[in-house]
PDB file of C-alpha atoms in Angstrom:
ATOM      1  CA  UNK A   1      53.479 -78.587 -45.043  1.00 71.00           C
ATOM      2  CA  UNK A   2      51.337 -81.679 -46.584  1.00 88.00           C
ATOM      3  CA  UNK A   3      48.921 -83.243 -44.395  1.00 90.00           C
ATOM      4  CA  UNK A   4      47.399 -86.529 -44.897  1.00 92.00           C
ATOM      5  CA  UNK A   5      43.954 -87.562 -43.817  1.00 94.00           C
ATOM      6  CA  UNK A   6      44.339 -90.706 -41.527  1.00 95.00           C
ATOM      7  CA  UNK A   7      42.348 -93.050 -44.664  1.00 94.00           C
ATOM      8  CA  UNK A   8      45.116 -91.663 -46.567  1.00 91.00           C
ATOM      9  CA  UNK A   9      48.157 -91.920 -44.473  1.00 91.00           C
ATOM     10  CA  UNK A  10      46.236 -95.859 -44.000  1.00 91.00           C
ATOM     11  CA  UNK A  11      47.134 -96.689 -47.657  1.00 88.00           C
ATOM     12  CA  UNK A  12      50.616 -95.324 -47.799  1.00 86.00           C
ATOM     13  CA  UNK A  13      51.360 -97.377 -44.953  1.00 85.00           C
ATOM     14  CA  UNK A  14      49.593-100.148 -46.442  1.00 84.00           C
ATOM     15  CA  UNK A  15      47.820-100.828 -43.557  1.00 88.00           C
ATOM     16  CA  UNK A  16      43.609-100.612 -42.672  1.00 92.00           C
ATOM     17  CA  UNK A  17      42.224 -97.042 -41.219  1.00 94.00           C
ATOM     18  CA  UNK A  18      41.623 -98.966 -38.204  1.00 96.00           C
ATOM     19  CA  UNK A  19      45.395 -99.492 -37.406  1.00 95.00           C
ATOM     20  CA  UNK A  20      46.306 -95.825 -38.426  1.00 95.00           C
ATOM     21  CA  UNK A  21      43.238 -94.616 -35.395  1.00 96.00           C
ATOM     22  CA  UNK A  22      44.805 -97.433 -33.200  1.00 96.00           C
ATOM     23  CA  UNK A  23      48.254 -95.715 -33.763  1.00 96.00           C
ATOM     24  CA  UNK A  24      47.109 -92.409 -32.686  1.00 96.00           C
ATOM     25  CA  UNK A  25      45.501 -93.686 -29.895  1.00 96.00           C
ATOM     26  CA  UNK A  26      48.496 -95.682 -28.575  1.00 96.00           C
ATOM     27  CA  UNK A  27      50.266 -91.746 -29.348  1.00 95.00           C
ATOM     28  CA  UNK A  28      53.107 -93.486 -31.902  1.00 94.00           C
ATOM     29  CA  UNK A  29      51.144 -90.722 -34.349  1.00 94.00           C
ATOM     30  CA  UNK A  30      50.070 -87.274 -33.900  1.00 94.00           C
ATOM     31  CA  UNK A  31      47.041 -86.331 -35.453  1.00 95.00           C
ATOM     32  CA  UNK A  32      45.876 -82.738 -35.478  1.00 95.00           C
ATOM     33  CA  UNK A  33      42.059 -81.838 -37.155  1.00 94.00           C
ATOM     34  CA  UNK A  34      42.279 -79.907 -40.698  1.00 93.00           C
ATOM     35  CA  UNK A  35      40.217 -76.743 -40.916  1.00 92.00           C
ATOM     36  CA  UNK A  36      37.284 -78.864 -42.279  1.00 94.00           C
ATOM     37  CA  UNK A  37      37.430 -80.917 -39.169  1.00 94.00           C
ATOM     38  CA  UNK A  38      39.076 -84.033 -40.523  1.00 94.00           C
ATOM     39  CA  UNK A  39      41.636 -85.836 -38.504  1.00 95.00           C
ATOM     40  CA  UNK A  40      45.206 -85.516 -39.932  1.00 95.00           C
ATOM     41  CA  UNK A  41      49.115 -86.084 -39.925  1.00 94.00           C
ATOM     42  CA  UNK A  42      51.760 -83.999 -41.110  1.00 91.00           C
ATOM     43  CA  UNK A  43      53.855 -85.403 -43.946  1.00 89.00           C
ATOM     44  CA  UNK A  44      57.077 -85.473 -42.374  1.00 87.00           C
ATOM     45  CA  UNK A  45      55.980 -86.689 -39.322  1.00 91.00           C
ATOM     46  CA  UNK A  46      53.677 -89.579 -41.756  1.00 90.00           C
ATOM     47  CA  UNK A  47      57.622 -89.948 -43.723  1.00 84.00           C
ATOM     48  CA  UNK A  48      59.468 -90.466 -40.489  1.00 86.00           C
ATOM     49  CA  UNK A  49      57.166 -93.261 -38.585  1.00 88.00           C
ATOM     50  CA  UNK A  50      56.964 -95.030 -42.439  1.00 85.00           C
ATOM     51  CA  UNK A  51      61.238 -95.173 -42.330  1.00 81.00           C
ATOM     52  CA  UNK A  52      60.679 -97.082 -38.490  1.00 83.00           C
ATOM     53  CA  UNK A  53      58.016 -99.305 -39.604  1.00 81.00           C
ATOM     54  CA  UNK A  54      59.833-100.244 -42.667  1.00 75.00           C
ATOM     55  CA  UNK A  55      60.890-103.745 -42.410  1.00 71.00           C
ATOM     56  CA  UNK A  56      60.890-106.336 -45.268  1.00 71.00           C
ATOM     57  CA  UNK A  57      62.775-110.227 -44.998  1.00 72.00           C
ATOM     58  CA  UNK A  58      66.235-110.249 -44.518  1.00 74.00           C
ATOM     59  CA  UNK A  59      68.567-110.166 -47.420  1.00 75.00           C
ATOM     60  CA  UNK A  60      69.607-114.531 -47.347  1.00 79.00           C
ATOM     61  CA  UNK A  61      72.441-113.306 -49.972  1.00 77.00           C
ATOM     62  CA  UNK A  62      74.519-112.149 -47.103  1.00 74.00           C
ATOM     63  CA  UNK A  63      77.105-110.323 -49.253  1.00 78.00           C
ATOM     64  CA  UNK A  64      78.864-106.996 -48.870  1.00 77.00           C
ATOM     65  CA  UNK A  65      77.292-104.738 -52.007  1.00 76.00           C
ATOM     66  CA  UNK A  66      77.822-101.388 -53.097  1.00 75.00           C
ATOM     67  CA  UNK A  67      73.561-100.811 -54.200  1.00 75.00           C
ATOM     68  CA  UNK A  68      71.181 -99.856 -51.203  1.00 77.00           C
ATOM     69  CA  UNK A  69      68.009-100.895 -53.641  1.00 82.00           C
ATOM     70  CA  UNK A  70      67.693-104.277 -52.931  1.00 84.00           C
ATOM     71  CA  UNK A  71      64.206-106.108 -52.432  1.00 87.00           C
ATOM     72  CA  UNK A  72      63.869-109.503 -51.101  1.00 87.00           C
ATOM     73  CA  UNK A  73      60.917-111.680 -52.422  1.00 88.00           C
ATOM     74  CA  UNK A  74      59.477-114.471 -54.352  1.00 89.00           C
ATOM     75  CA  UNK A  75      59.747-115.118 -57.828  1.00 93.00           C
ATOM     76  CA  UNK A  76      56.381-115.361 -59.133  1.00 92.00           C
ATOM     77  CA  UNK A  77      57.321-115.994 -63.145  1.00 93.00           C
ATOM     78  CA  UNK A  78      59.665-117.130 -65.617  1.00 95.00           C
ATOM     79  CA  UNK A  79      59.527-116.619 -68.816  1.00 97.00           C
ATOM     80  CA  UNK A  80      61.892-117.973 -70.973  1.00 96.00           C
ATOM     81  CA  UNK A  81      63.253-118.323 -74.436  1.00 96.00           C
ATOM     82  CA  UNK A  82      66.824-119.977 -75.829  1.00 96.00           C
ATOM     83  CA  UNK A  83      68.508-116.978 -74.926  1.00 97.00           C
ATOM     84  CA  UNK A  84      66.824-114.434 -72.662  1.00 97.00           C
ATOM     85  CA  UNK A  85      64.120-114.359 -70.172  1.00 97.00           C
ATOM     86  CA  UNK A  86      61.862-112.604 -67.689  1.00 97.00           C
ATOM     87  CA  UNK A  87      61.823-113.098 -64.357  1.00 95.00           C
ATOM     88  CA  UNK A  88      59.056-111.303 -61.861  1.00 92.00           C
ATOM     89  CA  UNK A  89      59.178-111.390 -57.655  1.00 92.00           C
ATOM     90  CA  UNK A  90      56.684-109.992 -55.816  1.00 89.00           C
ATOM     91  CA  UNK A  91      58.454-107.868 -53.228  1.00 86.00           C
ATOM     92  CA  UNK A  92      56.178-107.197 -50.119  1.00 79.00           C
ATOM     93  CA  UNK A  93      53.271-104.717 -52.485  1.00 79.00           C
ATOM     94  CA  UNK A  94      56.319-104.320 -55.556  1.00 84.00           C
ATOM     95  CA  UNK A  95      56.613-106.277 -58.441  1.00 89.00           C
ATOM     96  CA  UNK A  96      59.696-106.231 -59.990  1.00 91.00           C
ATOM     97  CA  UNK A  97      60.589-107.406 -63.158  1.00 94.00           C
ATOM     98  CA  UNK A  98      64.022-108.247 -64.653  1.00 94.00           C
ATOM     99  CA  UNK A  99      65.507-109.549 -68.249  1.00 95.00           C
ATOM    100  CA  UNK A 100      68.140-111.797 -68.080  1.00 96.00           C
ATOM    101  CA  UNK A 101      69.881-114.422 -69.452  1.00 97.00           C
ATOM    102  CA  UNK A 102      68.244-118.032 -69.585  1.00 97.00           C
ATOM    103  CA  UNK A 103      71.670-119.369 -68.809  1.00 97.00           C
ATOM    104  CA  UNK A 104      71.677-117.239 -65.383  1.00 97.00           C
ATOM    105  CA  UNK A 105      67.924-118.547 -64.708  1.00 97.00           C
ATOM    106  CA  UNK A 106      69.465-121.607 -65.148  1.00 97.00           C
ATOM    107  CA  UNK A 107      72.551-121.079 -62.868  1.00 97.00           C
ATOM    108  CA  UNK A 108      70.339-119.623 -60.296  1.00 96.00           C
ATOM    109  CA  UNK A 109      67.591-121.568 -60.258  1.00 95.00           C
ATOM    110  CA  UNK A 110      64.925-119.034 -61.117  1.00 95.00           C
ATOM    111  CA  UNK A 111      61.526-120.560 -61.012  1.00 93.00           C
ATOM    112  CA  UNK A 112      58.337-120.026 -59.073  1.00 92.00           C
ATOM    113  CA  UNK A 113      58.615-119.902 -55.336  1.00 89.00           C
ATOM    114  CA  UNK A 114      61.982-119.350 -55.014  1.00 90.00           C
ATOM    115  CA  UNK A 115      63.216-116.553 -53.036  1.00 89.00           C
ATOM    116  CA  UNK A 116      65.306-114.215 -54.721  1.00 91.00           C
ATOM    117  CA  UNK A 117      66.901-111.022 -53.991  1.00 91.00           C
ATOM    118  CA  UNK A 118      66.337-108.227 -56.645  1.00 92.00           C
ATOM    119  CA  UNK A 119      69.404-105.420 -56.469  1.00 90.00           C
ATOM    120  CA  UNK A 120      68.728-102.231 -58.309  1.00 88.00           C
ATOM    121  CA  UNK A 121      71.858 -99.680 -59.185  1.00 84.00           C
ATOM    122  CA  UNK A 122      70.782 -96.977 -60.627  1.00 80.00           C
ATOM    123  CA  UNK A 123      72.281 -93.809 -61.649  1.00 76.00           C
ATOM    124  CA  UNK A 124      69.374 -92.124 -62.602  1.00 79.00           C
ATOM    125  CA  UNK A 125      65.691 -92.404 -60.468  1.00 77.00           C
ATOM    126  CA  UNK A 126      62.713 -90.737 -61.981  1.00 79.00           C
ATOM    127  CA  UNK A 127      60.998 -88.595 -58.497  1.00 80.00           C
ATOM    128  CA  UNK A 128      57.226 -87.424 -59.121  1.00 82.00           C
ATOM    129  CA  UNK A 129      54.951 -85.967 -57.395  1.00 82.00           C
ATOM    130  CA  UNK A 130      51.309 -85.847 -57.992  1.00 80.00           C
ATOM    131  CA  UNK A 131      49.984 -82.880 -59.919  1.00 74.00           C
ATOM    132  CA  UNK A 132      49.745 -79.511 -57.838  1.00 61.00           C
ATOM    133  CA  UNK A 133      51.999 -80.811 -55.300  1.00 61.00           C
ATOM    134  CA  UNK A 134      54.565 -78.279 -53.224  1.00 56.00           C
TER     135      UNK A 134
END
């Protein structure tokens, strides 16, 4: 079962060590000590209180859609030719980047500051794991 040292379980959460000790303290995560000593929480358990912490902005699109990868943020650049263009949001700590028509920037009114909805349906989603992992 992976364990993750409390610093570690800190920057998956993207959050300071501080808040991670004040979390076990308040008991909302149980930390156990590794053989070395260290303080620790199990993977699954680390997995489960990410999922409830999750929360990003609500979606403003407010329409009924078949993808469940959808990440609501601000478009940081344009970049634009005649015909196509690339548009980047910054989505919470993602960055996603899109090509797309400069017509559609156009029609949607892509530029700097906006907030945008990125929607990602994919059939194929490339998993890793760090080296050594099991």
């Amino acid at each position: 079962m992976p364990q993750f040292r409390l610093s570690e379980a800190a920057r998956l959460l993207g959050v300071s060590d501080d808040t991670v000790r004040r979390w076990v303290r308040a008991g909302q995560l149980t930390a156990t000590d590794d053989a070395a000593g260290r303080k620790v929480v199990d993977g699954a358990q680390l997995a489960g209180f990410a999922r409830a912490q999750a929360s990003g902005p609500d979606d403003p699109s407010a329409v009924g859609r078949s993808a469940r990868n959808k990440f609501v943020g601000l478009v940081t650049e344009v970049v634009a030719d005649k015909v196509m263009a690339q548009v980047e949001l910054q989505c919470g700590a993602h960055r996603v980047v899109s090509l797309m028509s400069t017509e559609a920037v156009r029609e949607l009114g892509l530029r700097p500051g906006v907030l945008a909805v990125a929607v990602v349906k994919a059939t194929t989603v490339v998993v890793e794991t760090p080296e050594g992992s099991r």
